[in-house]
Amino acid sequence: MNYALITGAGRGIGRAIAERLARDGYTVIINYHSNTAAAEATKAAIEAEGGKAELLPFDVADSQAIESALNAWDAAHEGEHISVLVNNAGIRRDGLLVFMNEQDWHDVLDTTAEGFYYVTHHVLPAMLRARNGRIVNITSISGISGLPGQVNYSAAKAALIGATKALSKEVAARKVTVNAVAPGFICTDMTADLDEAELKKTIPAGRFGKPEEVAALVSFLCSDEAAYITGQVISIAGGMG
Ligand code: NAP
C-alpha cells in the first residue's frame, strides 16, 4: 500500500491535497489539530469516491504528540511506510512586528518550522531505506517576498524554503525528492477574513486561487514523472511575486 501523510488535511488546501492524492491511488493519512468534524468530512468525501483514508490527529508543534501518534501508526502498519509527506499545516497570526507579542511569534514559527522538523524527522528514515519518497512543503509567497504584517509568517515560510533546499541535497541520491510549493492567495478559511475584492486587484490573474489548483501541482510533484525535480520552490500565485 502507498501511504501519503498530509498535515492539516481537515480543511482548505490540505483537504484538497488529500482528496487528490487519494484519487492518485494513495491511502491518505489525514492529520489535523482540533477540528474533528472537518477531518471526518474529508475522510467521508474520499471514501465516497472509492478512496482510502485514515485519521491521525496531532499538533505539529508538539514533538511528544507527534512521536506518540506516528509510533502508534508504525506499530499498526508493520512492514508499511509513508512514501509521501506533505507538510501543509500552518497558521497566521498577523500584526506589525512592533506590536507582535511573543506568543504570536512562537505559535507561527512552531507550527511551520518545528512542525516540519518533527514530522519529517520521523518519516524520512523509512523513505531513505526504501530509496523512494516525496516530501512537499507548503510555503507561501510571503516566505519569498516578505509581506508587511506577516514578519512571523514570512520568517516561518522562508525557513521552510531553506530547509527544503538543504534537505533535497542530503537525500537526492536515495531517490527522495523535496520541493516547496508557494501559493499566493487561495480561497480557504485562512483567507476568509481578507478583503478579496481589494486584494485581487493586486493579482495579475485577477482572482484568488482554488485549493484544487494547489493540489494538482502537489500531485504532479509526488508523481514518478517528477523524479528529477528536487530542491525547487514553485509559486502558484496567479502571477504574483
Ligand atoms: P486553513 O484552511 O486554515 O486550514 C489549516 C489546516 O491546518 C487545518 O486542517 C488545521 O487543523 C491544520 N492545522 C493548523 N495548525 C495545526 C497544528 N498545529 N497541527 C496540526 N494541524 C494544524 O489553511 P489553508 O489556507 O488551507 O493553508 C494550508 C497551508 O497553506 C498553510 O501552511 C498555509 O500557511 C499555506 N498557505 C495558504 C495560503 C492561502 O491563501 N490560503 C497561501 C499561502 C500559503 P484543524 O482543522 O484541526 O484546525
Coordinates of C-alpha atoms and ligand atoms in Angstrom, one line a residue:
M1 CA 0.0 0.0 0.0
N2 CA 1.3 3.5 -0.8
Y3 CA 0.7 5.9 2.1
A4 CA 0.6 9.7 1.9
L5 CA 0.6 11.8 5.1
I6 CA -0.8 15.3 4.8
T7 CA -0.6 17.6 7.8
G8 CA -3.5 19.9 8.3
A9 CA -5.7 18.0 5.9
G10 CA -9.1 18.5 7.5
R11 CA -9.7 21.8 5.7
G12 CA -8.6 24.0 2.9
I13 CA -5.5 23.3 0.8
G14 CA -4.7 20.2 2.9
R15 CA -8.1 18.7 2.3
A16 CA -7.9 19.3 -1.5
I17 CA -4.4 17.6 -1.5
A18 CA -5.8 14.6 0.5
E19 CA -8.6 14.2 -2.0
R20 CA -6.3 14.5 -5.0
L21 CA -3.7 12.1 -3.7
A22 CA -6.5 9.6 -2.8
R23 CA -7.6 9.8 -6.4
D24 CA -4.0 9.2 -7.4
G25 CA -4.2 5.9 -5.6
Y26 CA -2.6 6.7 -2.2
T27 CA -4.1 5.7 1.1
V28 CA -4.1 9.2 2.7
I29 CA -3.4 9.8 6.3
I30 CA -5.4 12.9 7.3
N31 CA -3.6 14.8 10.1
Y32 CA -5.4 17.7 11.8
H33 CA -5.3 19.6 15.1
S34 CA -8.7 20.0 16.7
N35 CA -11.5 20.2 14.1
T36 CA -12.5 16.6 14.1
A37 CA -15.8 17.2 12.2
A38 CA -13.9 18.7 9.3
A39 CA -11.4 15.9 9.2
E40 CA -14.1 13.3 9.3
A41 CA -15.9 15.1 6.4
T42 CA -12.7 14.9 4.4
K43 CA -12.4 11.2 5.1
A44 CA -16.0 10.6 4.2
A45 CA -15.6 12.6 0.9
I46 CA -12.6 10.4 -0.1
E47 CA -14.3 7.2 0.8
A48 CA -17.5 8.2 -1.1
E49 CA -15.3 8.4 -4.2
G50 CA -13.8 4.9 -3.5
G51 CA -10.6 6.2 -2.0
K52 CA -8.9 5.1 1.2
A53 CA -8.2 7.4 4.2
E54 CA -7.2 7.3 7.9
L55 CA -7.4 10.0 10.5
L56 CA -4.3 10.8 12.6
P57 CA -4.8 13.9 14.8
F58 CA -1.8 15.6 16.4
D59 CA -0.5 19.1 16.9
V60 CA 2.5 19.5 14.6
A61 CA 4.1 21.9 17.1
D62 CA 4.1 19.2 19.8
S63 CA 7.0 16.8 19.5
Q64 CA 5.7 14.3 22.0
A65 CA 2.2 14.2 20.4
I66 CA 3.9 13.6 17.0
E67 CA 6.1 10.8 18.3
S68 CA 3.3 9.0 20.0
A69 CA 0.9 9.3 17.1
L70 CA 3.5 8.2 14.5
N71 CA 4.9 5.4 16.7
A72 CA 1.3 4.1 17.1
W73 CA 0.8 4.4 13.3
D74 CA 4.1 2.5 12.7
A75 CA 3.1 -0.3 15.1
A76 CA -0.4 -0.7 13.5
H77 CA 1.1 -0.8 10.0
E78 CA 4.0 -3.2 10.3
G79 CA 6.1 -3.5 7.1
E80 CA 4.5 -0.4 5.6
H81 CA 5.8 3.1 5.4
I82 CA 4.8 6.6 4.4
S83 CA 6.1 7.4 1.0
V84 CA 4.7 10.9 0.5
L85 CA 4.7 13.6 3.2
V86 CA 3.1 16.9 2.6
N87 CA 4.0 19.4 5.3
N88 CA 0.9 21.6 4.9
A89 CA -0.3 22.6 8.4
G90 CA 0.1 26.3 9.0
I91 CA -1.4 29.2 10.8
R92 CA -1.4 33.0 10.5
R93 CA -1.2 35.4 13.5
D94 CA -0.8 38.7 11.6
G95 CA 0.3 42.1 13.1
L96 CA 3.1 44.6 12.7
L97 CA 6.3 43.4 14.4
V98 CA 6.3 46.4 16.8
F99 CA 3.0 45.2 18.2
M100 CA 3.6 41.5 17.9
N101 CA 3.7 39.6 21.2
E102 CA 5.9 36.6 21.8
Q103 CA 3.1 34.1 21.7
D104 CA 2.1 35.1 18.1
W105 CA 5.8 34.9 17.1
H106 CA 6.3 31.4 18.5
D107 CA 3.0 29.9 17.5
V108 CA 3.6 30.6 13.9
L109 CA 7.2 29.6 13.9
D110 CA 6.5 26.4 15.9
T111 CA 3.6 25.3 13.7
T112 CA 5.6 25.7 10.4
A113 CA 9.3 25.3 11.2
E114 CA 9.2 23.0 14.2
G115 CA 6.3 21.0 12.6
F116 CA 8.5 20.5 9.5
Y117 CA 11.3 19.2 11.7
Y118 CA 9.4 16.8 13.9
V119 CA 7.2 15.2 11.3
T120 CA 9.9 14.9 8.6
H121 CA 12.5 13.6 11.1
H122 CA 10.2 10.8 12.0
V123 CA 9.1 9.9 8.4
L124 CA 12.3 10.3 6.5
P125 CA 14.3 7.3 7.6
A126 CA 11.8 4.8 6.1
M127 CA 11.8 6.8 2.8
L128 CA 15.7 6.6 2.7
R129 CA 15.6 2.8 3.4
A130 CA 13.0 2.3 0.7
R131 CA 15.0 4.6 -1.7
N132 CA 11.7 6.2 -2.6
G133 CA 10.0 9.2 -1.2
R134 CA 8.3 12.6 -1.9
I135 CA 8.3 15.5 0.5
V136 CA 6.3 18.6 -0.4
N137 CA 6.4 21.6 1.9
I138 CA 3.7 24.2 1.6
T139 CA 5.3 27.6 2.0
S140 CA 3.9 30.9 0.7
I141 CA 4.8 33.8 -1.5
S142 CA 5.1 35.6 1.9
G143 CA 8.2 33.5 2.5
I144 CA 9.7 34.6 -0.8
S145 CA 8.9 38.3 -0.9
G146 CA 8.0 39.1 2.7
L147 CA 4.7 40.7 3.4
P148 CA 4.1 43.6 5.9
G149 CA 2.1 42.5 8.9
Q150 CA 3.5 38.9 8.5
V151 CA 7.0 39.0 9.8
N152 CA 6.4 35.9 11.8
Y153 CA 4.7 34.1 8.9
S154 CA 7.2 35.3 6.3
A155 CA 10.1 34.1 8.6
A156 CA 8.4 30.7 9.1
K157 CA 7.8 30.2 5.4
A158 CA 11.3 31.3 4.5
A159 CA 12.7 28.8 7.0
L160 CA 10.7 26.1 5.2
I161 CA 12.3 27.2 1.9
G162 CA 15.8 26.9 3.3
A163 CA 15.0 23.5 4.8
T164 CA 13.6 22.3 1.5
K165 CA 16.7 23.3 -0.4
A166 CA 19.2 21.9 2.1
L167 CA 17.3 18.6 2.7
S168 CA 16.8 18.0 -1.0
K169 CA 20.6 17.9 -1.4
E170 CA 21.0 15.5 1.5
V171 CA 18.6 12.9 0.2
A172 CA 18.6 13.1 -3.6
A173 CA 20.9 10.1 -4.1
R174 CA 18.3 8.0 -2.2
K175 CA 15.6 9.0 -4.7
V176 CA 13.7 11.1 -2.2
T177 CA 12.7 14.5 -3.6
V178 CA 12.0 17.6 -1.5
N179 CA 10.2 20.5 -3.0
A180 CA 8.3 23.6 -1.8
V181 CA 5.0 24.9 -3.2
A182 CA 4.4 28.6 -2.6
P183 CA 0.8 29.6 -3.0
G184 CA -0.4 33.2 -3.3
F185 CA -4.0 34.0 -2.1
I186 CA -6.1 30.8 -2.1
C187 CA -9.8 30.6 -1.1
T188 CA -9.8 28.8 2.3
D189 CA -10.8 29.6 5.9
M190 CA -7.3 31.1 6.3
T191 CA -8.1 33.9 3.8
A192 CA -11.8 34.3 4.6
D193 CA -11.2 37.5 6.6
L194 CA -9.3 39.2 3.8
D195 CA -10.8 41.8 1.5
E196 CA -10.8 39.7 -1.6
A197 CA -12.3 42.4 -3.9
E198 CA -9.5 44.8 -3.0
L199 CA -6.7 42.2 -3.0
K200 CA -7.5 40.6 -6.3
K201 CA -6.6 44.0 -8.0
T202 CA -3.0 43.2 -7.0
I203 CA -3.1 39.7 -8.6
P204 CA -2.2 39.7 -12.3
A205 CA -4.7 36.8 -12.9
G206 CA -7.4 38.9 -11.2
R207 CA -8.6 36.2 -8.8
F208 CA -7.8 34.1 -5.8
G209 CA -6.7 30.6 -6.5
K210 CA -8.5 27.4 -5.6
P211 CA -7.2 24.7 -3.3
E212 CA -7.7 22.1 -6.1
E213 CA -5.2 24.1 -8.2
V214 CA -2.6 23.8 -5.5
A215 CA -3.4 20.1 -5.1
A216 CA -2.9 19.4 -8.8
L217 CA 0.7 20.8 -8.5
V218 CA 1.4 18.8 -5.4
S219 CA 0.0 15.7 -7.2
F220 CA 2.5 16.2 -10.0
L221 CA 5.4 16.7 -7.7
C222 CA 4.5 13.4 -6.0
S223 CA 4.3 11.5 -9.3
D224 CA 7.0 9.4 -10.9
E225 CA 7.3 11.9 -13.7
A226 CA 8.6 14.5 -11.2
A227 CA 11.5 12.3 -10.1
Y228 CA 14.1 14.7 -11.4
I229 CA 12.6 17.9 -9.8
T230 CA 14.0 18.5 -6.3
G231 CA 15.0 21.4 -4.2
Q232 CA 12.7 23.7 -6.0
V233 CA 10.2 26.4 -4.9
I234 CA 7.3 26.5 -7.2
S235 CA 4.9 29.5 -6.9
I236 CA 1.2 29.1 -7.6
A237 CA 0.0 32.7 -7.2
G238 CA -1.7 33.9 -10.4
G239 CA 1.4 35.9 -11.4
M240 CA 2.1 37.5 -8.0
G241 CA 5.7 37.6 -6.6
Ligands
NAP1 P1 -6.8 26.5 6.8 O1 -7.9 26.5 5.8 O2 -6.7 27.4 7.9 O3 -6.5 25.0 7.3 C1 -5.4 24.8 8.1 C2 -5.3 23.3 8.4 O4 -4.1 23.1 9.2 C3 -6.5 22.8 9.3 O5 -6.7 21.4 8.9 C4 -5.9 22.8 10.7 O6 -6.4 21.8 11.5 C5 -4.4 22.5 10.4 N1 -3.6 22.9 11.5 C6 -3.4 24.2 11.9 N2 -2.5 24.2 12.9 C7 -2.1 22.8 13.1 C8 -1.3 22.2 14.1 N3 -0.6 22.8 15.0 N4 -1.2 20.8 14.0 C9 -1.9 20.1 13.0 N5 -2.7 20.7 12.1 C10 -2.8 22.0 12.2 O7 -5.4 26.8 6.0 P2 -5.1 26.7 4.4 O8 -5.4 28.1 3.8 O9 -5.6 25.5 3.8 O10 -3.5 26.7 4.5 C11 -2.8 25.5 4.3 C12 -1.3 25.8 4.2 O11 -1.1 26.6 3.0 C13 -0.7 26.6 5.3 O12 0.6 26.1 5.6 C14 -0.7 28.0 4.9 O13 0.2 28.8 5.5 C15 -0.4 27.8 3.4 N6 -0.8 28.9 2.5 C16 -2.1 29.2 2.4 C17 -2.5 30.3 1.6 C18 -3.9 30.7 1.4 O14 -4.1 31.8 0.8 N7 -4.9 30.0 1.9 C19 -1.5 31.0 0.9 C20 -0.1 30.6 1.0 C21 0.2 29.5 1.8 P3 -7.9 21.9 12.2 O15 -8.9 21.8 11.1 O16 -7.9 20.8 13.2 O17 -7.9 23.3 12.8

